[in-house]
Amino acid sequence: MGRWFSNEVHQPFEPLMTSHIMILSLFFAGLLTLLFSYRLFKRSKRYTAFIRWTLFTILLLSELTYQLFAISNDIWSTKEFVPLHLCGVASILAMVALITRNKPLIQFNFFIGIIPAFLALLTPELPNAFPHYRFLKFFFHHMAISWASLFLILTSNVTITFRSLLGTFGVLNLYAIVIFFVNREIGSNYLFLSSAPTAETPLDLLGSGVWYYINLELLTFSVFLLLYCVYRVTQSRKNPFKEALME
């Protein structure tokens, strides 16, 4: 595999380079394909199963090969390669939900899997450009997280409620408390609770010190509320987009 799977940076990633724009286009094409497949999901078990297990395979291979990459390049450490970031958690929970169709997991992943993974796609913390393994893994992994979170909602009878929003927010805060102490113990930066990412992201606007955590809470709740509102609008009987999907 040579340079493709090495930890060396031969061509650094730059935001909005051609390959980045193409990936974002592919991401939105995938979202639209899922949305406009809504009726087909209801009709065809074979098509639904194909998408379901394709997403599961992408998620699983992404997690396994990333560990193999770190081990083979002798850079594995608990500070970076344990899937404790929000997208890592969303990835694992999505795999479990794709297998079990568990209602609470589907609701939870709806909130933590769609927009956070999309923001990671927009502002990736990534050293290598296309066609390096890390580039391909990062983007296909995060696309699959968002796609799987949407797919689970489209293909289940799970309803997103304000109560599920509050429940997800509460559980996430409990998880963040645990990760805060994990970060202090091992010197990591999971959930970006120790500092903002090195790449330019919306987290750079949250300030520092205690205001960083307060604004992070407000941002998280606002994202969850936005997702909930979008969901409620799509469920409205008078929504023309819903009617178009059902035709």
PDB file of C-alpha atoms in Angstrom:
ATOM      1  CA  MET A   1       0.000   0.000   0.000  1.00  0.00           C
ATOM      2  CA  GLY A   2       3.015   2.269   0.519  1.00  0.00           C
ATOM      3  CA  ARG A   3       2.345   5.994   0.626  1.00  0.00           C
ATOM      4  CA  TRP A   4      -1.440   5.545   0.335  1.00  0.00           C
ATOM      5  CA  PHE A   5      -1.646   3.942   3.794  1.00  0.00           C
ATOM      6  CA  SER A   6       1.307   5.680   5.452  1.00  0.00           C
ATOM      7  CA  ASN A   7       1.186   8.425   8.066  1.00  0.00           C
ATOM      8  CA  GLU A   8       3.277  10.770   5.927  1.00  0.00           C
ATOM      9  CA  VAL A   9       1.722  13.875   4.386  1.00  0.00           C
ATOM     10  CA  HIS A  10       2.756  14.150   0.741  1.00  0.00           C
ATOM     11  CA  GLN A  11      -0.158  16.314  -0.344  1.00  0.00           C
ATOM     12  CA  PRO A  12      -1.817  18.333   2.436  1.00  0.00           C
ATOM     13  CA  PHE A  13      -5.574  18.806   2.506  1.00  0.00           C
ATOM     14  CA  GLU A  14      -6.955  22.255   1.711  1.00  0.00           C
ATOM     15  CA  PRO A  15     -10.599  23.195   2.346  1.00  0.00           C
ATOM     16  CA  LEU A  16     -12.788  23.509  -0.750  1.00  0.00           C
ATOM     17  CA  MET A  17     -10.191  22.017  -3.065  1.00  0.00           C
ATOM     18  CA  THR A  18     -11.714  20.214  -6.052  1.00  0.00           C
ATOM     19  CA  SER A  19     -11.843  16.810  -4.352  1.00  0.00           C
ATOM     20  CA  HIS A  20     -13.497  18.369  -1.274  1.00  0.00           C
ATOM     21  CA  ILE A  21     -16.208  20.013  -3.389  1.00  0.00           C
ATOM     22  CA  MET A  22     -16.818  16.739  -5.240  1.00  0.00           C
ATOM     23  CA  ILE A  23     -17.191  14.908  -1.924  1.00  0.00           C
ATOM     24  CA  LEU A  24     -19.703  17.475  -0.644  1.00  0.00           C
ATOM     25  CA  SER A  25     -21.646  17.115  -3.897  1.00  0.00           C
ATOM     26  CA  LEU A  26     -21.673  13.348  -3.440  1.00  0.00           C
ATOM     27  CA  PHE A  27     -22.889  13.791   0.130  1.00  0.00           C
ATOM     28  CA  PHE A  28     -25.872  15.915  -0.899  1.00  0.00           C
ATOM     29  CA  ALA A  29     -26.616  13.558  -3.791  1.00  0.00           C
ATOM     30  CA  GLY A  30     -26.726  10.706  -1.281  1.00  0.00           C
ATOM     31  CA  LEU A  31     -29.091  12.621   1.000  1.00  0.00           C
ATOM     32  CA  LEU A  32     -31.440  13.386  -1.886  1.00  0.00           C
ATOM     33  CA  THR A  33     -31.312   9.778  -3.063  1.00  0.00           C
ATOM     34  CA  LEU A  34     -32.370   8.595   0.398  1.00  0.00           C
ATOM     35  CA  LEU A  35     -35.159  11.166   0.643  1.00  0.00           C
ATOM     36  CA  PHE A  36     -36.566  10.379  -2.783  1.00  0.00           C
ATOM     37  CA  SER A  37     -36.270   6.644  -2.080  1.00  0.00           C
ATOM     38  CA  TYR A  38     -38.787   6.980   0.758  1.00  0.00           C
ATOM     39  CA  ARG A  39     -41.608   5.339  -1.157  1.00  0.00           C
ATOM     40  CA  LEU A  40     -39.283   2.682  -2.588  1.00  0.00           C
ATOM     41  CA  PHE A  41     -38.190   1.793   0.938  1.00  0.00           C
ATOM     42  CA  LYS A  42     -41.835   1.053   1.737  1.00  0.00           C
ATOM     43  CA  ARG A  43     -42.266  -1.141  -1.347  1.00  0.00           C
ATOM     44  CA  SER A  44     -38.990  -2.996  -1.734  1.00  0.00           C
ATOM     45  CA  LYS A  45     -37.461  -4.991   1.105  1.00  0.00           C
ATOM     46  CA  ARG A  46     -34.570  -5.984  -1.148  1.00  0.00           C
ATOM     47  CA  TYR A  47     -33.627  -2.369  -1.937  1.00  0.00           C
ATOM     48  CA  THR A  48     -33.976  -1.381   1.716  1.00  0.00           C
ATOM     49  CA  ALA A  49     -31.797  -4.287   2.817  1.00  0.00           C
ATOM     50  CA  PHE A  50     -29.172  -3.387   0.200  1.00  0.00           C
ATOM     51  CA  ILE A  51     -28.903   0.212   1.441  1.00  0.00           C
ATOM     52  CA  ARG A  52     -29.016  -0.911   5.072  1.00  0.00           C
ATOM     53  CA  TRP A  53     -26.138  -3.355   4.807  1.00  0.00           C
ATOM     54  CA  THR A  54     -24.125  -1.125   2.470  1.00  0.00           C
ATOM     55  CA  LEU A  55     -24.196   1.630   5.094  1.00  0.00           C
ATOM     56  CA  PHE A  56     -23.348  -0.879   7.828  1.00  0.00           C
ATOM     57  CA  THR A  57     -20.380  -2.164   5.805  1.00  0.00           C
ATOM     58  CA  ILE A  58     -19.003   1.334   5.175  1.00  0.00           C
ATOM     59  CA  LEU A  59     -19.253   2.184   8.873  1.00  0.00           C
ATOM     60  CA  LEU A  60     -17.678  -1.078  10.004  1.00  0.00           C
ATOM     61  CA  LEU A  61     -14.811  -0.972   7.499  1.00  0.00           C
ATOM     62  CA  SER A  62     -14.140   2.653   8.381  1.00  0.00           C
ATOM     63  CA  GLU A  63     -13.806   1.845  12.075  1.00  0.00           C
ATOM     64  CA  LEU A  64     -11.721  -1.300  11.579  1.00  0.00           C
ATOM     65  CA  THR A  65      -9.350   0.052   8.930  1.00  0.00           C
ATOM     66  CA  TYR A  66      -8.716   3.218  10.947  1.00  0.00           C
ATOM     67  CA  GLN A  67      -7.523   1.113  13.862  1.00  0.00           C
ATOM     68  CA  LEU A  68      -5.392  -0.947  11.466  1.00  0.00           C
ATOM     69  CA  PHE A  69      -3.958   2.259   9.981  1.00  0.00           C
ATOM     70  CA  ALA A  70      -2.946   3.553  13.413  1.00  0.00           C
ATOM     71  CA  ILE A  71      -1.463   0.229  14.535  1.00  0.00           C
ATOM     72  CA  SER A  72       0.444  -0.431  11.289  1.00  0.00           C
ATOM     73  CA  ASN A  73       1.945   3.080  11.394  1.00  0.00           C
ATOM     74  CA  ASP A  74       2.778   2.730  15.101  1.00  0.00           C
ATOM     75  CA  ILE A  75       0.794   5.842  16.065  1.00  0.00           C
ATOM     76  CA  TRP A  76      -2.112   4.265  17.951  1.00  0.00           C
ATOM     77  CA  SER A  77      -2.851   5.877  21.297  1.00  0.00           C
ATOM     78  CA  THR A  78      -5.785   6.268  23.638  1.00  0.00           C
ATOM     79  CA  LYS A  79      -5.531  10.041  23.134  1.00  0.00           C
ATOM     80  CA  GLU A  80      -6.690   9.913  19.517  1.00  0.00           C
ATOM     81  CA  PHE A  81      -7.838   6.558  18.211  1.00  0.00           C
ATOM     82  CA  VAL A  82     -10.584   5.491  20.619  1.00  0.00           C
ATOM     83  CA  PRO A  83     -13.999   6.288  19.023  1.00  0.00           C
ATOM     84  CA  LEU A  84     -15.121   8.664  21.780  1.00  0.00           C
ATOM     85  CA  HIS A  85     -15.740  11.732  19.636  1.00  0.00           C
ATOM     86  CA  LEU A  86     -19.381  12.466  18.837  1.00  0.00           C
ATOM     87  CA  CYS A  87     -19.092  11.092  15.306  1.00  0.00           C
ATOM     88  CA  GLY A  88     -17.344   7.979  16.599  1.00  0.00           C
ATOM     89  CA  VAL A  89     -20.200   7.360  19.017  1.00  0.00           C
ATOM     90  CA  ALA A  90     -22.755   8.069  16.274  1.00  0.00           C
ATOM     91  CA  SER A  91     -20.971   5.598  13.989  1.00  0.00           C
ATOM     92  CA  ILE A  92     -21.048   2.750  16.513  1.00  0.00           C
ATOM     93  CA  LEU A  93     -24.639   3.444  17.555  1.00  0.00           C
ATOM     94  CA  ALA A  94     -25.701   3.610  13.905  1.00  0.00           C
ATOM     95  CA  MET A  95     -24.228   0.162  13.300  1.00  0.00           C
ATOM     96  CA  VAL A  96     -26.055  -1.227  16.311  1.00  0.00           C
ATOM     97  CA  ALA A  97     -29.289   0.461  15.249  1.00  0.00           C
ATOM     98  CA  LEU A  98     -28.972  -0.847  11.690  1.00  0.00           C
ATOM     99  CA  ILE A  99     -28.850  -4.354  13.140  1.00  0.00           C
ATOM    100  CA  THR A 100     -31.358  -4.059  15.984  1.00  0.00           C
ATOM    101  CA  ARG A 101     -33.687  -1.269  14.752  1.00  0.00           C
ATOM    102  CA  ASN A 102     -33.743  -0.097  18.371  1.00  0.00           C
ATOM    103  CA  LYS A 103     -36.083   2.894  18.779  1.00  0.00           C
ATOM    104  CA  PRO A 104     -34.102   4.904  21.387  1.00  0.00           C
ATOM    105  CA  LEU A 105     -30.892   4.465  19.381  1.00  0.00           C
ATOM    106  CA  ILE A 106     -32.595   5.667  16.188  1.00  0.00           C
ATOM    107  CA  GLN A 107     -33.915   8.733  17.993  1.00  0.00           C
ATOM    108  CA  PHE A 108     -30.541   9.411  19.612  1.00  0.00           C
ATOM    109  CA  ASN A 109     -28.642   9.085  16.342  1.00  0.00           C
ATOM    110  CA  PHE A 110     -31.074  11.371  14.546  1.00  0.00           C
ATOM    111  CA  PHE A 111     -29.812  14.216  16.717  1.00  0.00           C
ATOM    112  CA  ILE A 112     -26.114  13.377  17.008  1.00  0.00           C
ATOM    113  CA  GLY A 113     -25.492  11.818  13.604  1.00  0.00           C
ATOM    114  CA  ILE A 114     -26.801  14.097  10.863  1.00  0.00           C
ATOM    115  CA  ILE A 115     -25.596  17.668  11.420  1.00  0.00           C
ATOM    116  CA  PRO A 116     -22.419  16.956  13.463  1.00  0.00           C
ATOM    117  CA  ALA A 117     -21.132  14.639  10.722  1.00  0.00           C
ATOM    118  CA  PHE A 118     -22.110  17.194   8.076  1.00  0.00           C
ATOM    119  CA  LEU A 119     -20.190  19.940   9.907  1.00  0.00           C
ATOM    120  CA  ALA A 120     -17.177  17.630  10.016  1.00  0.00           C
ATOM    121  CA  LEU A 121     -17.468  17.234   6.242  1.00  0.00           C
ATOM    122  CA  LEU A 122     -17.558  21.021   5.792  1.00  0.00           C
ATOM    123  CA  THR A 123     -14.608  21.757   8.080  1.00  0.00           C
ATOM    124  CA  PRO A 124     -12.534  18.579   8.297  1.00  0.00           C
ATOM    125  CA  GLU A 125      -9.588  18.237  10.658  1.00  0.00           C
ATOM    126  CA  LEU A 126      -7.593  16.287   8.103  1.00  0.00           C
ATOM    127  CA  PRO A 127      -3.907  16.248   7.129  1.00  0.00           C
ATOM    128  CA  ASN A 128      -4.031  14.359   3.827  1.00  0.00           C
ATOM    129  CA  ALA A 129      -5.625  15.198   0.495  1.00  0.00           C
ATOM    130  CA  PHE A 130      -7.116  12.812  -2.083  1.00  0.00           C
ATOM    131  CA  PRO A 131      -6.408   9.968  -2.763  1.00  0.00           C
ATOM    132  CA  HIS A 132      -4.770   9.132   0.598  1.00  0.00           C
ATOM    133  CA  TYR A 133      -6.490   6.563   2.811  1.00  0.00           C
ATOM    134  CA  ARG A 134      -7.236   9.112   5.565  1.00  0.00           C
ATOM    135  CA  PHE A 135      -9.026  11.364   3.084  1.00  0.00           C
ATOM    136  CA  LEU A 136     -11.208   8.558   1.763  1.00  0.00           C
ATOM    137  CA  LYS A 137     -11.874   7.087   5.203  1.00  0.00           C
ATOM    138  CA  PHE A 138     -12.746  10.414   6.790  1.00  0.00           C
ATOM    139  CA  PHE A 139     -15.205  11.531   4.143  1.00  0.00           C
ATOM    140  CA  PHE A 140     -16.914   8.218   3.392  1.00  0.00           C
ATOM    141  CA  HIS A 141     -17.152   7.471   7.106  1.00  0.00           C
ATOM    142  CA  HIS A 142     -18.787  10.795   7.944  1.00  0.00           C
ATOM    143  CA  MET A 143     -21.074  10.667   4.934  1.00  0.00           C
ATOM    144  CA  ALA A 144     -22.200   7.204   5.978  1.00  0.00           C
ATOM    145  CA  ILE A 145     -22.915   8.431   9.529  1.00  0.00           C
ATOM    146  CA  SER A 146     -25.283  11.117   8.260  1.00  0.00           C
ATOM    147  CA  TRP A 147     -26.821   8.842   5.651  1.00  0.00           C
ATOM    148  CA  ALA A 148     -27.380   6.029   8.141  1.00  0.00           C
ATOM    149  CA  SER A 149     -28.975   8.375  10.685  1.00  0.00           C
ATOM    150  CA  LEU A 150     -31.408   9.616   8.034  1.00  0.00           C
ATOM    151  CA  PHE A 151     -32.003   6.131   6.611  1.00  0.00           C
ATOM    152  CA  LEU A 152     -32.982   4.796  10.036  1.00  0.00           C
ATOM    153  CA  ILE A 153     -35.681   7.451  10.374  1.00  0.00           C
ATOM    154  CA  LEU A 154     -36.987   6.944   6.833  1.00  0.00           C
ATOM    155  CA  THR A 155     -37.272   3.172   7.180  1.00  0.00           C
ATOM    156  CA  SER A 156     -38.729   2.889  10.667  1.00  0.00           C
ATOM    157  CA  ASN A 157     -41.889   3.865  12.489  1.00  0.00           C
ATOM    158  CA  VAL A 158     -39.885   5.864  15.032  1.00  0.00           C
ATOM    159  CA  THR A 159     -41.255   9.314  15.819  1.00  0.00           C
ATOM    160  CA  ILE A 160     -39.035  12.203  16.840  1.00  0.00           C
ATOM    161  CA  THR A 161     -40.568  14.083  19.752  1.00  0.00           C
ATOM    162  CA  PHE A 162     -39.499  17.037  21.872  1.00  0.00           C
ATOM    163  CA  ARG A 163     -39.134  14.575  24.708  1.00  0.00           C
ATOM    164  CA  SER A 164     -36.619  12.570  22.662  1.00  0.00           C
ATOM    165  CA  LEU A 165     -34.740  15.821  21.984  1.00  0.00           C
ATOM    166  CA  LEU A 166     -34.495  16.546  25.717  1.00  0.00           C
ATOM    167  CA  GLY A 167     -33.551  12.936  26.449  1.00  0.00           C
ATOM    168  CA  THR A 168     -30.751  12.985  23.876  1.00  0.00           C
ATOM    169  CA  PHE A 169     -29.483  16.321  25.175  1.00  0.00           C
ATOM    170  CA  GLY A 170     -29.492  15.021  28.743  1.00  0.00           C
ATOM    171  CA  VAL A 171     -27.680  11.777  27.916  1.00  0.00           C
ATOM    172  CA  LEU A 172     -25.142  13.672  25.817  1.00  0.00           C
ATOM    173  CA  ASN A 173     -24.418  15.994  28.742  1.00  0.00           C
ATOM    174  CA  LEU A 174     -23.859  13.038  31.060  1.00  0.00           C
ATOM    175  CA  TYR A 175     -21.529  11.525  28.468  1.00  0.00           C
ATOM    176  CA  ALA A 176     -19.695  14.863  28.149  1.00  0.00           C
ATOM    177  CA  ILE A 177     -19.093  14.953  31.912  1.00  0.00           C
ATOM    178  CA  VAL A 178     -17.485  11.513  31.743  1.00  0.00           C
ATOM    179  CA  ILE A 179     -15.371  12.505  28.717  1.00  0.00           C
ATOM    180  CA  PHE A 180     -14.290  15.729  30.437  1.00  0.00           C
ATOM    181  CA  PHE A 181     -12.597  13.687  33.147  1.00  0.00           C
ATOM    182  CA  VAL A 182     -11.260  11.163  30.622  1.00  0.00           C
ATOM    183  CA  ASN A 183      -9.605  14.038  28.738  1.00  0.00           C
ATOM    184  CA  ARG A 184      -8.027  15.336  31.940  1.00  0.00           C
ATOM    185  CA  GLU A 185      -6.758  11.883  32.845  1.00  0.00           C
ATOM    186  CA  ILE A 186      -5.163  10.891  29.519  1.00  0.00           C
ATOM    187  CA  GLY A 187      -4.526  14.310  27.925  1.00  0.00           C
ATOM    188  CA  SER A 188      -6.952  13.837  25.039  1.00  0.00           C
ATOM    189  CA  ASN A 189      -9.426  16.222  23.420  1.00  0.00           C
ATOM    190  CA  TYR A 190     -12.478  14.042  22.828  1.00  0.00           C
ATOM    191  CA  LEU A 191     -15.692  15.950  22.081  1.00  0.00           C
ATOM    192  CA  PHE A 192     -13.364  18.974  21.761  1.00  0.00           C
ATOM    193  CA  LEU A 193     -13.966  19.707  25.427  1.00  0.00           C
ATOM    194  CA  SER A 194     -10.339  20.611  26.085  1.00  0.00           C
ATOM    195  CA  SER A 195     -10.030  22.983  23.128  1.00  0.00           C
ATOM    196  CA  ALA A 196     -11.502  23.725  19.714  1.00  0.00           C
ATOM    197  CA  PRO A 197     -10.268  21.670  16.708  1.00  0.00           C
ATOM    198  CA  THR A 198      -7.106  22.765  14.918  1.00  0.00           C
ATOM    199  CA  ALA A 199      -9.114  23.279  11.720  1.00  0.00           C
ATOM    200  CA  GLU A 200     -11.303  26.359  11.367  1.00  0.00           C
ATOM    201  CA  THR A 201     -14.784  25.382  12.578  1.00  0.00           C
ATOM    202  CA  PRO A 202     -17.804  27.088  14.170  1.00  0.00           C
ATOM    203  CA  LEU A 203     -16.323  26.064  17.536  1.00  0.00           C
ATOM    204  CA  ASP A 204     -13.714  28.794  17.076  1.00  0.00           C
ATOM    205  CA  LEU A 205     -16.479  31.342  17.697  1.00  0.00           C
ATOM    206  CA  LEU A 206     -17.428  29.954  21.105  1.00  0.00           C
ATOM    207  CA  GLY A 207     -14.832  31.862  23.105  1.00  0.00           C
ATOM    208  CA  SER A 208     -12.649  30.403  25.833  1.00  0.00           C
ATOM    209  CA  GLY A 209     -12.840  29.302  29.429  1.00  0.00           C
ATOM    210  CA  VAL A 210     -16.285  28.803  30.910  1.00  0.00           C
ATOM    211  CA  TRP A 211     -17.901  30.660  27.998  1.00  0.00           C
ATOM    212  CA  TYR A 212     -16.644  27.977  25.635  1.00  0.00           C
ATOM    213  CA  TYR A 213     -18.671  25.366  27.508  1.00  0.00           C
ATOM    214  CA  ILE A 214     -21.757  27.575  27.877  1.00  0.00           C
ATOM    215  CA  ASN A 215     -21.760  28.447  24.182  1.00  0.00           C
ATOM    216  CA  LEU A 216     -21.095  24.815  23.259  1.00  0.00           C
ATOM    217  CA  GLU A 217     -24.197  23.830  25.242  1.00  0.00           C
ATOM    218  CA  LEU A 218     -26.260  26.516  23.517  1.00  0.00           C
ATOM    219  CA  LEU A 219     -24.948  25.533  20.092  1.00  0.00           C
ATOM    220  CA  THR A 220     -25.703  21.854  20.693  1.00  0.00           C
ATOM    221  CA  PHE A 221     -29.230  22.535  21.879  1.00  0.00           C
ATOM    222  CA  SER A 222     -29.824  24.901  18.937  1.00  0.00           C
ATOM    223  CA  VAL A 223     -28.702  22.220  16.469  1.00  0.00           C
ATOM    224  CA  PHE A 224     -30.987  19.670  18.119  1.00  0.00           C
ATOM    225  CA  LEU A 225     -33.881  22.133  18.072  1.00  0.00           C
ATOM    226  CA  LEU A 226     -33.271  22.883  14.393  1.00  0.00           C
ATOM    227  CA  LEU A 227     -33.352  19.181  13.553  1.00  0.00           C
ATOM    228  CA  TYR A 228     -36.543  18.738  15.549  1.00  0.00           C
ATOM    229  CA  CYS A 229     -38.225  21.680  13.790  1.00  0.00           C
ATOM    230  CA  VAL A 230     -37.198  20.393  10.357  1.00  0.00           C
ATOM    231  CA  TYR A 231     -38.587  16.975  11.254  1.00  0.00           C
ATOM    232  CA  ARG A 232     -41.891  18.472  12.436  1.00  0.00           C
ATOM    233  CA  VAL A 233     -42.219  20.480   9.234  1.00  0.00           C
ATOM    234  CA  THR A 234     -41.605  17.392   7.095  1.00  0.00           C
ATOM    235  CA  GLN A 235     -44.316  15.545   9.013  1.00  0.00           C
ATOM    236  CA  SER A 236     -46.895  18.256   8.382  1.00  0.00           C
ATOM    237  CA  ARG A 237     -49.802  17.118   6.233  1.00  0.00           C
ATOM    238  CA  LYS A 238     -49.645  20.375   4.296  1.00  0.00           C
ATOM    239  CA  ASN A 239     -45.967  19.989   3.473  1.00  0.00           C
ATOM    240  CA  PRO A 240     -45.625  19.809  -0.353  1.00  0.00           C
ATOM    241  CA  PHE A 241     -42.215  18.131  -0.093  1.00  0.00           C
ATOM    242  CA  LYS A 242     -43.720  15.239   1.860  1.00  0.00           C
ATOM    243  CA  GLU A 243     -46.414  14.874  -0.773  1.00  0.00           C
ATOM    244  CA  ALA A 244     -43.763  14.770  -3.484  1.00  0.00           C
ATOM    245  CA  LEU A 245     -41.908  11.986  -1.663  1.00  0.00           C
ATOM    246  CA  MET A 246     -45.078   9.966  -1.292  1.00  0.00           C
ATOM    247  CA  GLU A 247     -45.983  10.153  -4.983  1.00  0.00           C
TER     248      GLU A 247
END
